[in-house]
Amino acid sequence: MKQKVSFWEAIVILAVLLLLLSISVINLRLQPTVPIMFTIGLLIIWAKFKHFAWQEIDTAIKDGISVAIIPIFIFLLIGALISLWIKSGTIPTIMYLGFRLISGNFFLPSVFLVCSIIGVAIGSGFTTISTVGIALFGIGISLKINPGLVAGAIISGAVFGDKMSPLSDSTNLAAAVAESELFAHVKNMLWSTVPAFLVSLILYTIFNQNSNISFHALQGTISALQSDFSLSYLTLLPILLMFICARLKIPAIPTLFGNIFLTVILIIVQEPTISLTAIIQLISNGYVAATPDAALNALLTRGGIASMMNTVALIITTLALGGLLMHFAIIQSALTPLSRKIKRTFPLVLLTICSSIAINLLVGEQYLSIILPGRAFKAIYKQQHISGLTLSRALEDGGSVINYLVPWAVAGSFAAGTLGLAVSDFLPYTFFSLFSPLFSLISAATGLGLKKDK
């Protein structure tokens, strides 16, 4: 006969799992998918020791993964759309317009704005930092601006773009875990994102050191964009369609399918001789850039269904782990003393954000910082009739944006290594990541932007 899980047993299990994951991801620098599968194996051994049936274990895994079936399909569509948007000139046009915003007299706010625009366009903070970010960082160093300030502006813009882009893995994941509709989630995040964005922009303007410079470093990239891609306002039609669908509250799947069809038509109009095989290869394997600019090639060689497989594997394994923890009532047993005391919205949002930050500090993996607190608190949000949109926003404000500020976290170590700085150098100046949790808590405290379920 299976036994119930006590509070302290649940605490020990969670501590051991977090310790194993943190050692694997932080100390050994392993990709998290395999360590997560290992912890699943250990949890199954524990479950059999507690006399849980194999059928229950199977059910727990299936229930955990089932919530991500639609988001996983969305991820595949996003992979296809990214490669098509590059080929059609949609993303290159946005990049070109973004570069034109760079101003010598307002360098730091210009960097923040450009990285924000490109981040939204491509849906990847990592790619924004490692390509455009490096170019802008070099320009800032040549101007003798504080490297931490330049890095902070780059990372803040990249995080904003990653957070607000419907193409972003973390944004889709947060919506999926909280069972929120994707575009409704993006729209609801504006209550914390817009204030954090504006405060960041003001602070970068205040910290800016005026300089008149020549942007020769960007001329090669701009020329490559002009010569190798179709740059026109016509290529922005898919973006317009995306906003129209969001306005009409059309779900993500038909919106993405509509964008794919429209973008394929644009490609055929631009290149009437393109074969069906080439389009299918583009959708399957992604776009491979072959411009004279190496940094631009690194930025635009991406997309395709195949590019999403590692993310899909990580999401499946992590949700399977979450399903086991929930089905065996491990998370519930650990949170029961806390949940009994939570009777108001603000403490619940505070606990959610703090939990996401704690997992970032313990494990250093932004997907886990979204998935585990999301699985833990979703039932409490439902009990208090608080919309899942509030949960998904809190998960992003405490999860994905904070990962860049943790030295041993995946995003933090990536940004530090890419820009050649310590996290402590840019942490005080990564204003967007610092202010996002604060404005999320202000929203919860004041009720502004807070949604209730009927």
CSV table of C-alpha atoms in Angstrom, one decimal:
chain,number,residue,atom,x,y,z
A,1,MET,CA,0.0,0.0,0.0
A,2,LYS,CA,1.4,3.4,-1.0
A,3,GLN,CA,2.3,5.8,1.8
A,4,LYS,CA,1.6,9.5,2.1
A,5,VAL,CA,4.5,12.0,1.8
A,6,SER,CA,5.2,14.0,4.9
A,7,PHE,CA,6.3,17.6,4.9
A,8,TRP,CA,10.0,16.9,5.8
A,9,GLU,CA,10.2,14.0,3.4
A,10,ALA,CA,9.0,16.3,0.6
A,11,ILE,CA,11.6,18.9,1.6
A,12,VAL,CA,14.4,16.4,1.6
A,13,ILE,CA,13.3,15.0,-1.9
A,14,LEU,CA,13.2,18.5,-3.4
A,15,ALA,CA,16.5,19.5,-1.8
A,16,VAL,CA,18.2,16.3,-3.2
A,17,LEU,CA,16.7,16.8,-6.7
A,18,LEU,CA,17.7,20.5,-6.7
A,19,LEU,CA,21.2,19.6,-5.5
A,20,LEU,CA,21.7,17.0,-8.2
A,21,LEU,CA,20.5,19.3,-10.9
A,22,SER,CA,22.5,22.3,-9.6
A,23,ILE,CA,25.7,20.2,-9.5
A,24,SER,CA,25.1,18.8,-13.0
A,25,VAL,CA,24.1,22.1,-14.6
A,26,ILE,CA,26.3,24.5,-12.7
A,27,ASN,CA,29.4,22.6,-11.6
A,28,LEU,CA,29.7,20.0,-14.4
A,29,ARG,CA,28.2,22.4,-17.0
A,30,LEU,CA,26.0,19.7,-18.5
A,31,GLN,CA,23.0,20.2,-20.7
A,32,PRO,CA,20.0,19.9,-18.3
A,33,THR,CA,18.0,17.3,-20.3
A,34,VAL,CA,20.1,14.2,-19.3
A,35,PRO,CA,20.4,15.2,-15.6
A,36,ILE,CA,16.7,15.8,-15.4
A,37,MET,CA,16.1,12.3,-16.9
A,38,PHE,CA,18.4,10.9,-14.2
A,39,THR,CA,16.4,12.6,-11.5
A,40,ILE,CA,13.2,11.2,-13.0
A,41,GLY,CA,14.8,7.7,-12.7
A,42,LEU,CA,15.7,8.3,-9.0
A,43,LEU,CA,12.1,9.6,-8.4
A,44,ILE,CA,10.7,6.5,-10.0
A,45,ILE,CA,12.8,4.3,-7.7
A,46,TRP,CA,11.6,6.2,-4.7
A,47,ALA,CA,8.0,5.8,-6.0
A,48,LYS,CA,8.3,2.1,-6.2
A,49,PHE,CA,9.8,2.0,-2.7
A,50,LYS,CA,6.7,3.9,-1.6
A,51,HIS,CA,4.6,1.2,-3.4
A,52,PHE,CA,3.2,3.4,-6.1
A,53,ALA,CA,2.0,1.3,-9.1
A,54,TRP,CA,3.6,1.4,-12.5
A,55,GLN,CA,0.3,2.6,-13.9
A,56,GLU,CA,0.4,5.6,-11.6
A,57,ILE,CA,3.9,6.4,-12.6
A,58,ASP,CA,2.9,6.3,-16.3
A,59,THR,CA,-0.1,8.4,-15.6
A,60,ALA,CA,1.9,11.0,-13.7
A,61,ILE,CA,4.4,11.3,-16.6
A,62,LYS,CA,1.6,11.6,-19.2
A,63,ASP,CA,-0.4,14.1,-17.1
A,64,GLY,CA,2.8,16.2,-16.7
A,65,ILE,CA,3.6,16.2,-20.4
A,66,SER,CA,0.0,16.6,-21.7
A,67,VAL,CA,-0.2,20.3,-20.8
A,68,ALA,CA,2.6,21.0,-23.3
A,69,ILE,CA,1.2,19.1,-26.3
A,70,ILE,CA,-0.2,22.3,-27.9
A,71,PRO,CA,2.8,24.5,-26.9
A,72,ILE,CA,5.2,21.9,-28.4
A,73,PHE,CA,3.2,22.0,-31.6
A,74,ILE,CA,3.4,25.8,-31.4
A,75,PHE,CA,7.2,25.6,-31.0
A,76,LEU,CA,7.5,23.6,-34.2
A,77,LEU,CA,5.4,26.2,-36.1
A,78,ILE,CA,7.7,28.9,-34.6
A,79,GLY,CA,10.8,27.1,-35.8
A,80,ALA,CA,9.3,27.0,-39.3
A,81,LEU,CA,8.2,30.6,-39.2
A,82,ILE,CA,11.6,31.9,-38.1
A,83,SER,CA,13.4,30.4,-41.1
A,84,LEU,CA,10.6,31.7,-43.5
A,85,TRP,CA,10.8,35.2,-42.0
A,86,ILE,CA,14.5,35.3,-42.6
A,87,LYS,CA,14.2,34.1,-46.2
A,88,SER,CA,11.4,36.5,-47.0
A,89,GLY,CA,13.3,39.5,-45.6
A,90,THR,CA,11.0,40.1,-42.6
A,91,ILE,CA,13.6,39.7,-39.9
A,92,PRO,CA,16.4,41.4,-42.0
A,93,THR,CA,14.2,44.4,-42.6
A,94,ILE,CA,13.5,44.8,-38.9
A,95,MET,CA,17.3,44.5,-38.2
A,96,TYR,CA,18.0,47.2,-40.9
A,97,LEU,CA,15.5,49.5,-39.4
A,98,GLY,CA,16.9,48.8,-35.9
A,99,PHE,CA,20.4,49.7,-36.9
A,100,ARG,CA,19.2,53.0,-38.3
A,101,LEU,CA,18.0,53.9,-34.8
A,102,ILE,CA,21.6,54.0,-33.5
A,103,SER,CA,22.6,57.5,-32.5
A,104,GLY,CA,26.0,58.7,-31.4
A,105,ASN,CA,24.5,61.3,-29.1
A,106,PHE,CA,22.3,58.8,-27.3
A,107,PHE,CA,24.3,55.6,-27.6
A,108,LEU,CA,23.2,53.7,-24.6
A,109,PRO,CA,19.4,54.2,-25.1
A,110,SER,CA,20.0,53.5,-28.8
A,111,VAL,CA,21.7,50.2,-28.0
A,112,PHE,CA,18.8,49.3,-25.6
A,113,LEU,CA,16.2,50.1,-28.3
A,114,VAL,CA,18.0,48.2,-31.1
A,115,CYS,CA,18.5,45.1,-29.1
A,116,SER,CA,14.9,45.3,-27.9
A,117,ILE,CA,13.7,45.5,-31.5
A,118,ILE,CA,15.9,42.7,-32.8
A,119,GLY,CA,15.1,40.5,-29.8
A,120,VAL,CA,11.4,40.8,-30.4
A,121,ALA,CA,12.0,40.0,-34.1
A,122,ILE,CA,14.0,36.8,-33.6
A,123,GLY,CA,12.7,35.8,-30.1
A,124,SER,CA,16.1,34.9,-28.8
A,125,GLY,CA,18.0,36.8,-26.1
A,126,PHE,CA,21.1,34.6,-26.6
A,127,THR,CA,21.3,35.2,-30.3
A,128,THR,CA,20.8,39.0,-29.9
A,129,ILE,CA,23.6,39.2,-27.3
A,130,SER,CA,26.1,36.9,-29.2
A,131,THR,CA,25.7,38.7,-32.6
A,132,VAL,CA,24.4,42.3,-32.7
A,133,GLY,CA,25.3,42.6,-29.0
A,134,ILE,CA,29.0,41.9,-29.6
A,135,ALA,CA,29.1,44.5,-32.4
A,136,LEU,CA,27.5,47.2,-30.3
A,137,PHE,CA,29.7,46.3,-27.3
A,138,GLY,CA,32.8,46.8,-29.4
A,139,ILE,CA,31.5,50.3,-30.4
A,140,GLY,CA,30.8,51.2,-26.8
A,141,ILE,CA,34.3,50.1,-25.7
A,142,SER,CA,35.9,52.2,-28.5
A,143,LEU,CA,34.0,55.2,-27.0
A,144,LYS,CA,35.4,54.4,-23.6
A,145,ILE,CA,32.0,54.0,-22.1
A,146,ASN,CA,31.8,51.9,-18.9
A,147,PRO,CA,31.7,48.3,-20.3
A,148,GLY,CA,29.2,47.2,-17.6
A,149,LEU,CA,26.8,49.9,-18.8
A,150,VAL,CA,27.1,48.9,-22.4
A,151,ALA,CA,26.6,45.2,-21.5
A,152,GLY,CA,23.7,46.1,-19.3
A,153,ALA,CA,21.9,48.0,-22.1
A,154,ILE,CA,22.6,45.1,-24.5
A,155,ILE,CA,21.3,42.4,-22.2
A,156,SER,CA,18.3,44.5,-21.0
A,157,GLY,CA,17.2,44.9,-24.7
A,158,ALA,CA,17.8,41.3,-25.4
A,159,VAL,CA,15.8,40.2,-22.4
A,160,PHE,CA,12.9,42.6,-23.3
A,161,GLY,CA,12.8,41.2,-26.8
A,162,ASP,CA,13.0,37.6,-25.6
A,163,LYS,CA,10.2,38.3,-23.1
A,164,MET,CA,7.8,40.0,-25.4
A,165,SER,CA,8.3,38.0,-28.6
A,166,PRO,CA,5.7,35.4,-29.5
A,167,LEU,CA,8.7,33.5,-31.0
A,168,SER,CA,10.4,33.1,-27.7
A,169,ASP,CA,10.8,29.7,-26.1
A,170,SER,CA,10.5,31.1,-22.5
A,171,THR,CA,7.4,33.2,-23.3
A,172,ASN,CA,5.6,30.2,-24.9
A,173,LEU,CA,6.7,28.0,-22.0
A,174,ALA,CA,5.4,30.4,-19.3
A,175,ALA,CA,2.0,30.6,-21.1
A,176,ALA,CA,1.9,26.8,-21.4
A,177,VAL,CA,2.7,26.1,-17.8
A,178,ALA,CA,0.1,28.5,-16.5
A,179,GLU,CA,-2.4,27.3,-19.2
A,180,SER,CA,-2.7,30.9,-20.6
A,181,GLU,CA,-3.3,31.8,-24.2
A,182,LEU,CA,0.0,32.9,-25.8
A,183,PHE,CA,-1.0,36.4,-27.1
A,184,ALA,CA,-3.1,37.1,-24.0
A,185,HIS,CA,0.0,36.3,-21.9
A,186,VAL,CA,2.1,38.7,-24.0
A,187,LYS,CA,-0.5,41.4,-23.7
A,188,ASN,CA,-0.9,41.0,-19.9
A,189,MET,CA,2.9,41.2,-19.4
A,190,LEU,CA,2.7,44.8,-20.6
A,191,TRP,CA,1.6,45.8,-17.0
A,192,SER,CA,5.1,45.0,-15.7
A,193,THR,CA,7.1,45.2,-18.9
A,194,VAL,CA,6.2,48.7,-20.1
A,195,PRO,CA,7.1,50.4,-16.8
A,196,ALA,CA,10.3,48.4,-16.5
A,197,PHE,CA,11.1,49.3,-20.2
A,198,LEU,CA,10.5,53.0,-19.7
A,199,VAL,CA,12.5,53.2,-16.4
A,200,SER,CA,15.3,51.4,-18.1
A,201,LEU,CA,15.3,53.8,-21.1
A,202,ILE,CA,15.3,56.8,-18.8
A,203,LEU,CA,18.2,55.5,-16.8
A,204,TYR,CA,20.2,54.6,-19.9
A,205,THR,CA,19.6,58.2,-21.1
A,206,ILE,CA,20.8,59.6,-17.8
A,207,PHE,CA,23.9,57.4,-17.8
A,208,ASN,CA,24.6,58.1,-21.4
A,209,GLN,CA,27.9,59.7,-22.3
A,210,ASN,CA,27.3,61.9,-25.4
A,211,SER,CA,29.7,61.1,-28.3
A,212,ASN,CA,29.7,61.7,-32.0
A,213,ILE,CA,31.0,58.6,-33.7
A,214,SER,CA,31.2,57.0,-37.1
A,215,PHE,CA,29.5,53.7,-37.3
A,216,HIS,CA,31.9,52.0,-39.7
A,217,ALA,CA,31.6,48.8,-37.7
A,218,LEU,CA,27.9,48.5,-38.7
A,219,GLN,CA,28.3,49.5,-42.4
A,220,GLY,CA,29.4,46.0,-43.5
A,221,THR,CA,26.4,44.4,-41.8
A,222,ILE,CA,24.0,47.0,-43.2
A,223,SER,CA,25.5,46.5,-46.7
A,224,ALA,CA,25.2,42.8,-46.4
A,225,LEU,CA,21.5,43.1,-45.4
A,226,GLN,CA,20.8,45.4,-48.4
A,227,SER,CA,22.6,43.2,-50.9
A,228,ASP,CA,21.5,39.7,-49.8
A,229,PHE,CA,17.9,40.2,-48.7
A,230,SER,CA,14.7,41.9,-49.9
A,231,LEU,CA,14.3,44.9,-47.6
A,232,SER,CA,11.0,46.6,-47.9
A,233,TYR,CA,7.9,47.5,-45.9
A,234,LEU,CA,6.1,44.8,-47.8
A,235,THR,CA,8.1,42.2,-45.8
A,236,LEU,CA,6.5,43.6,-42.6
A,237,LEU,CA,3.1,42.3,-43.6
A,238,PRO,CA,3.6,39.1,-41.5
A,239,ILE,CA,4.3,41.3,-38.5
A,240,LEU,CA,1.1,43.3,-39.2
A,241,LEU,CA,-0.9,40.1,-39.5
A,242,MET,CA,0.5,38.9,-36.1
A,243,PHE,CA,-0.7,42.1,-34.5
A,244,ILE,CA,-4.1,41.9,-36.2
A,245,CYS,CA,-4.6,38.3,-35.0
A,246,ALA,CA,-3.6,39.3,-31.5
A,247,ARG,CA,-6.1,42.2,-31.6
A,248,LEU,CA,-8.8,39.9,-32.8
A,249,LYS,CA,-7.8,37.3,-30.1
A,250,ILE,CA,-7.2,34.6,-32.7
A,251,PRO,CA,-5.4,31.7,-31.0
A,252,ALA,CA,-1.7,31.1,-31.6
A,253,ILE,CA,-1.9,28.0,-33.9
A,254,PRO,CA,-4.1,29.6,-36.6
A,255,THR,CA,-2.2,32.8,-36.3
A,256,LEU,CA,1.1,31.0,-36.9
A,257,PHE,CA,-0.3,29.0,-39.8
A,258,GLY,CA,-1.6,32.2,-41.4
A,259,ASN,CA,1.8,33.8,-41.0
A,260,ILE,CA,3.5,30.8,-42.6
A,261,PHE,CA,1.2,30.8,-45.6
A,262,LEU,CA,1.5,34.6,-46.0
A,263,THR,CA,5.3,34.4,-45.7
A,264,VAL,CA,5.6,31.5,-48.3
A,265,ILE,CA,3.6,33.7,-50.7
A,266,LEU,CA,6.0,36.6,-50.1
A,267,ILE,CA,8.9,34.3,-50.8
A,268,ILE,CA,7.3,33.0,-54.1
A,269,VAL,CA,6.6,36.6,-55.2
A,270,GLN,CA,10.2,37.6,-54.5
A,271,GLU,CA,11.7,34.4,-56.1
A,272,PRO,CA,9.2,32.9,-58.6
A,273,THR,CA,11.6,30.1,-59.5
A,274,ILE,CA,12.0,28.7,-56.0
A,275,SER,CA,11.0,25.1,-55.8
A,276,LEU,CA,8.6,23.4,-53.4
A,277,THR,CA,11.5,21.2,-52.2
A,278,ALA,CA,13.5,24.3,-51.3
A,279,ILE,CA,10.7,25.7,-49.2
A,280,ILE,CA,10.1,22.4,-47.5
A,281,GLN,CA,13.9,22.2,-46.7
A,282,LEU,CA,13.7,25.7,-45.3
A,283,ILE,CA,10.8,24.8,-43.1
A,284,SER,CA,12.4,21.6,-41.9
A,285,ASN,CA,16.1,22.5,-41.5
A,286,GLY,CA,16.1,26.3,-41.2
A,287,TYR,CA,17.8,29.1,-43.1
A,288,VAL,CA,21.5,29.1,-43.7
A,289,ALA,CA,22.9,32.7,-44.3
A,290,ALA,CA,25.8,33.1,-46.7
A,291,THR,CA,26.5,36.8,-46.7
A,292,PRO,CA,30.0,38.4,-46.6
A,293,ASP,CA,29.4,39.3,-43.0
A,294,ALA,CA,30.3,36.5,-40.6
A,295,ALA,CA,28.4,38.0,-37.6
A,296,LEU,CA,25.3,38.4,-39.7
A,297,ASN,CA,25.6,34.8,-40.9
A,298,ALA,CA,25.7,33.7,-37.2
A,299,LEU,CA,22.6,35.8,-36.5
A,300,LEU,CA,20.5,34.6,-39.4
A,301,THR,CA,21.5,31.0,-39.7
A,302,ARG,CA,18.7,29.7,-37.7
A,303,GLY,CA,15.1,28.5,-37.6
A,304,GLY,CA,13.5,25.3,-38.9
A,305,ILE,CA,11.5,22.6,-37.2
A,306,ALA,CA,14.8,20.7,-36.4
A,307,SER,CA,16.1,23.7,-34.4
A,308,MET,CA,13.4,23.3,-31.8
A,309,MET,CA,14.1,19.7,-31.0
A,310,ASN,CA,16.5,20.3,-28.1
A,311,THR,CA,14.0,22.7,-26.5
A,312,VAL,CA,11.2,20.3,-27.0
A,313,ALA,CA,13.2,17.5,-25.4
A,314,LEU,CA,14.0,19.7,-22.4
A,315,ILE,CA,10.4,20.7,-22.0
A,316,ILE,CA,9.1,17.1,-22.2
A,317,THR,CA,11.6,15.8,-19.6
A,318,THR,CA,11.1,18.8,-17.2
A,319,LEU,CA,7.3,18.5,-17.4
A,320,ALA,CA,7.6,14.8,-16.8
A,321,LEU,CA,9.5,15.5,-13.7
A,322,GLY,CA,7.0,18.1,-12.6
A,323,GLY,CA,4.2,15.6,-13.3
A,324,LEU,CA,5.7,13.0,-11.0
A,325,LEU,CA,6.4,15.6,-8.3
A,326,MET,CA,2.7,16.8,-8.5
A,327,HIS,CA,1.1,13.3,-8.8
A,328,PHE,CA,3.1,12.0,-5.8
A,329,ALA,CA,2.0,15.2,-3.9
A,330,ILE,CA,5.7,16.0,-3.1
A,331,ILE,CA,5.4,19.7,-4.1
A,332,GLN,CA,1.9,20.0,-2.5
A,333,SER,CA,3.3,18.5,0.8
A,334,ALA,CA,6.2,21.0,0.8
A,335,LEU,CA,3.9,23.9,0.1
A,336,THR,CA,1.0,23.1,2.3
A,337,PRO,CA,2.1,25.0,5.3
A,338,LEU,CA,2.7,28.1,3.1
A,339,SER,CA,-0.4,27.8,1.0
A,340,ARG,CA,-2.6,27.6,4.1
A,341,LYS,CA,-1.4,31.0,5.1
A,342,ILE,CA,-1.8,32.7,1.7
A,343,LYS,CA,-5.1,34.3,1.6
A,344,ARG,CA,-4.4,37.3,-0.6
A,345,THR,CA,-3.1,37.9,-4.1
A,346,PHE,CA,0.1,39.9,-3.3
A,347,PRO,CA,1.7,37.3,-1.0
A,348,LEU,CA,0.9,34.6,-3.6
A,349,VAL,CA,2.6,36.6,-6.4
A,350,LEU,CA,5.5,37.4,-4.1
A,351,LEU,CA,6.0,33.8,-3.3
A,352,THR,CA,5.8,32.8,-6.9
A,353,ILE,CA,8.4,35.3,-8.0
A,354,CYS,CA,10.7,34.5,-5.0
A,355,SER,CA,10.4,30.7,-5.8
A,356,SER,CA,11.4,31.4,-9.4
A,357,ILE,CA,14.3,33.5,-8.3
A,358,ALA,CA,15.3,30.8,-5.8
A,359,ILE,CA,15.3,28.1,-8.5
A,360,ASN,CA,17.5,30.3,-10.7
A,361,LEU,CA,19.9,30.6,-7.8
A,362,LEU,CA,19.9,26.9,-6.9
A,363,VAL,CA,19.8,25.3,-10.4
A,364,GLY,CA,20.6,28.1,-12.8
A,365,GLU,CA,18.2,26.9,-15.5
A,366,GLN,CA,15.5,29.4,-16.7
A,367,TYR,CA,13.1,26.7,-18.0
A,368,LEU,CA,13.1,25.0,-14.5
A,369,SER,CA,12.6,28.4,-12.9
A,370,ILE,CA,9.3,28.7,-14.9
A,371,ILE,CA,8.1,25.1,-14.9
A,372,LEU,CA,8.6,24.1,-11.2
A,373,PRO,CA,6.9,27.1,-9.5
A,374,GLY,CA,4.3,27.1,-12.2
A,375,ARG,CA,3.3,23.5,-11.5
A,376,ALA,CA,3.5,24.2,-7.7
A,377,PHE,CA,1.3,27.2,-7.5
A,378,LYS,CA,-1.2,26.8,-10.4
A,379,ALA,CA,-3.7,25.0,-8.2
A,380,ILE,CA,-3.5,27.8,-5.6
A,381,TYR,CA,-4.2,30.5,-8.2
A,382,LYS,CA,-7.2,28.5,-9.4
A,383,GLN,CA,-8.5,28.1,-5.8
A,384,GLN,CA,-8.3,31.9,-5.3
A,385,HIS,CA,-9.9,32.5,-8.8
A,386,ILE,CA,-6.8,34.4,-10.0
A,387,SER,CA,-6.2,34.2,-13.7
A,388,GLY,CA,-3.4,32.1,-15.1
A,389,LEU,CA,-2.2,35.2,-16.8
A,390,THR,CA,-1.1,36.6,-13.5
A,391,LEU,CA,0.8,33.4,-12.8
A,392,SER,CA,2.5,33.3,-16.2
A,393,ARG,CA,3.6,36.9,-15.9
A,394,ALA,CA,5.0,36.3,-12.4
A,395,LEU,CA,6.9,33.3,-13.7
A,396,GLU,CA,8.5,35.3,-16.4
A,397,ASP,CA,9.3,38.3,-14.1
A,398,GLY,CA,10.9,36.1,-11.6
A,399,GLY,CA,12.2,33.3,-13.9
A,400,SER,CA,13.6,34.0,-17.3
A,401,VAL,CA,14.6,37.6,-16.8
A,402,ILE,CA,16.5,36.9,-13.6
A,403,ASN,CA,18.5,34.0,-15.1
A,404,TYR,CA,20.8,36.6,-16.8
A,405,LEU,CA,21.8,38.0,-13.4
A,406,VAL,CA,23.0,34.8,-11.8
A,407,PRO,CA,26.7,34.1,-12.4
A,408,TRP,CA,26.4,30.3,-12.5
A,409,ALA,CA,23.1,30.3,-14.4
A,410,VAL,CA,23.0,29.3,-18.1
A,411,ALA,CA,22.0,32.7,-19.3
A,412,GLY,CA,24.2,34.6,-16.9
A,413,SER,CA,27.3,32.6,-17.7
A,414,PHE,CA,26.5,32.8,-21.4
A,415,ALA,CA,26.2,36.6,-21.4
A,416,ALA,CA,29.4,37.0,-19.3
A,417,GLY,CA,31.4,34.7,-21.5
A,418,THR,CA,30.2,36.2,-24.7
A,419,LEU,CA,30.9,39.8,-23.7
A,420,GLY,CA,34.0,39.0,-21.7
A,421,LEU,CA,32.8,40.5,-18.4
A,422,ALA,CA,31.9,39.2,-15.0
A,423,VAL,CA,28.2,39.1,-14.2
A,424,SER,CA,28.9,41.5,-11.3
A,425,ASP,CA,30.1,44.0,-13.9
A,426,PHE,CA,26.8,44.4,-15.7
A,427,LEU,CA,24.3,43.2,-13.0
A,428,PRO,CA,23.8,46.7,-11.5
A,429,TYR,CA,23.1,48.1,-15.0
A,430,THR,CA,20.8,45.4,-16.4
A,431,PHE,CA,17.9,47.6,-15.4
A,432,PHE,CA,15.1,45.8,-17.2
A,433,SER,CA,15.8,42.5,-15.4
A,434,LEU,CA,16.1,44.3,-12.1
A,435,PHE,CA,12.8,46.3,-12.4
A,436,SER,CA,10.6,43.6,-14.0
A,437,PRO,CA,9.9,41.7,-10.7
A,438,LEU,CA,9.4,45.0,-8.9
A,439,PHE,CA,6.7,46.2,-11.2
A,440,SER,CA,5.0,42.8,-11.2
A,441,LEU,CA,4.8,43.1,-7.4
A,442,ILE,CA,3.4,46.6,-7.7
A,443,SER,CA,0.7,45.3,-10.1
A,444,ALA,CA,-0.2,42.6,-7.6
A,445,ALA,CA,-0.3,45.1,-4.7
A,446,THR,CA,-2.4,47.7,-6.5
A,447,GLY,CA,-4.6,45.4,-8.6
A,448,LEU,CA,-3.6,47.2,-11.8
A,449,GLY,CA,-3.6,44.6,-14.6
A,450,LEU,CA,-4.6,41.9,-12.2
A,451,LYS,CA,-7.1,39.5,-13.7
A,452,LYS,CA,-9.6,37.3,-11.9
A,453,ASP,CA,-11.2,34.2,-13.2
A,454,LYS,CA,-15.0,34.2,-13.1
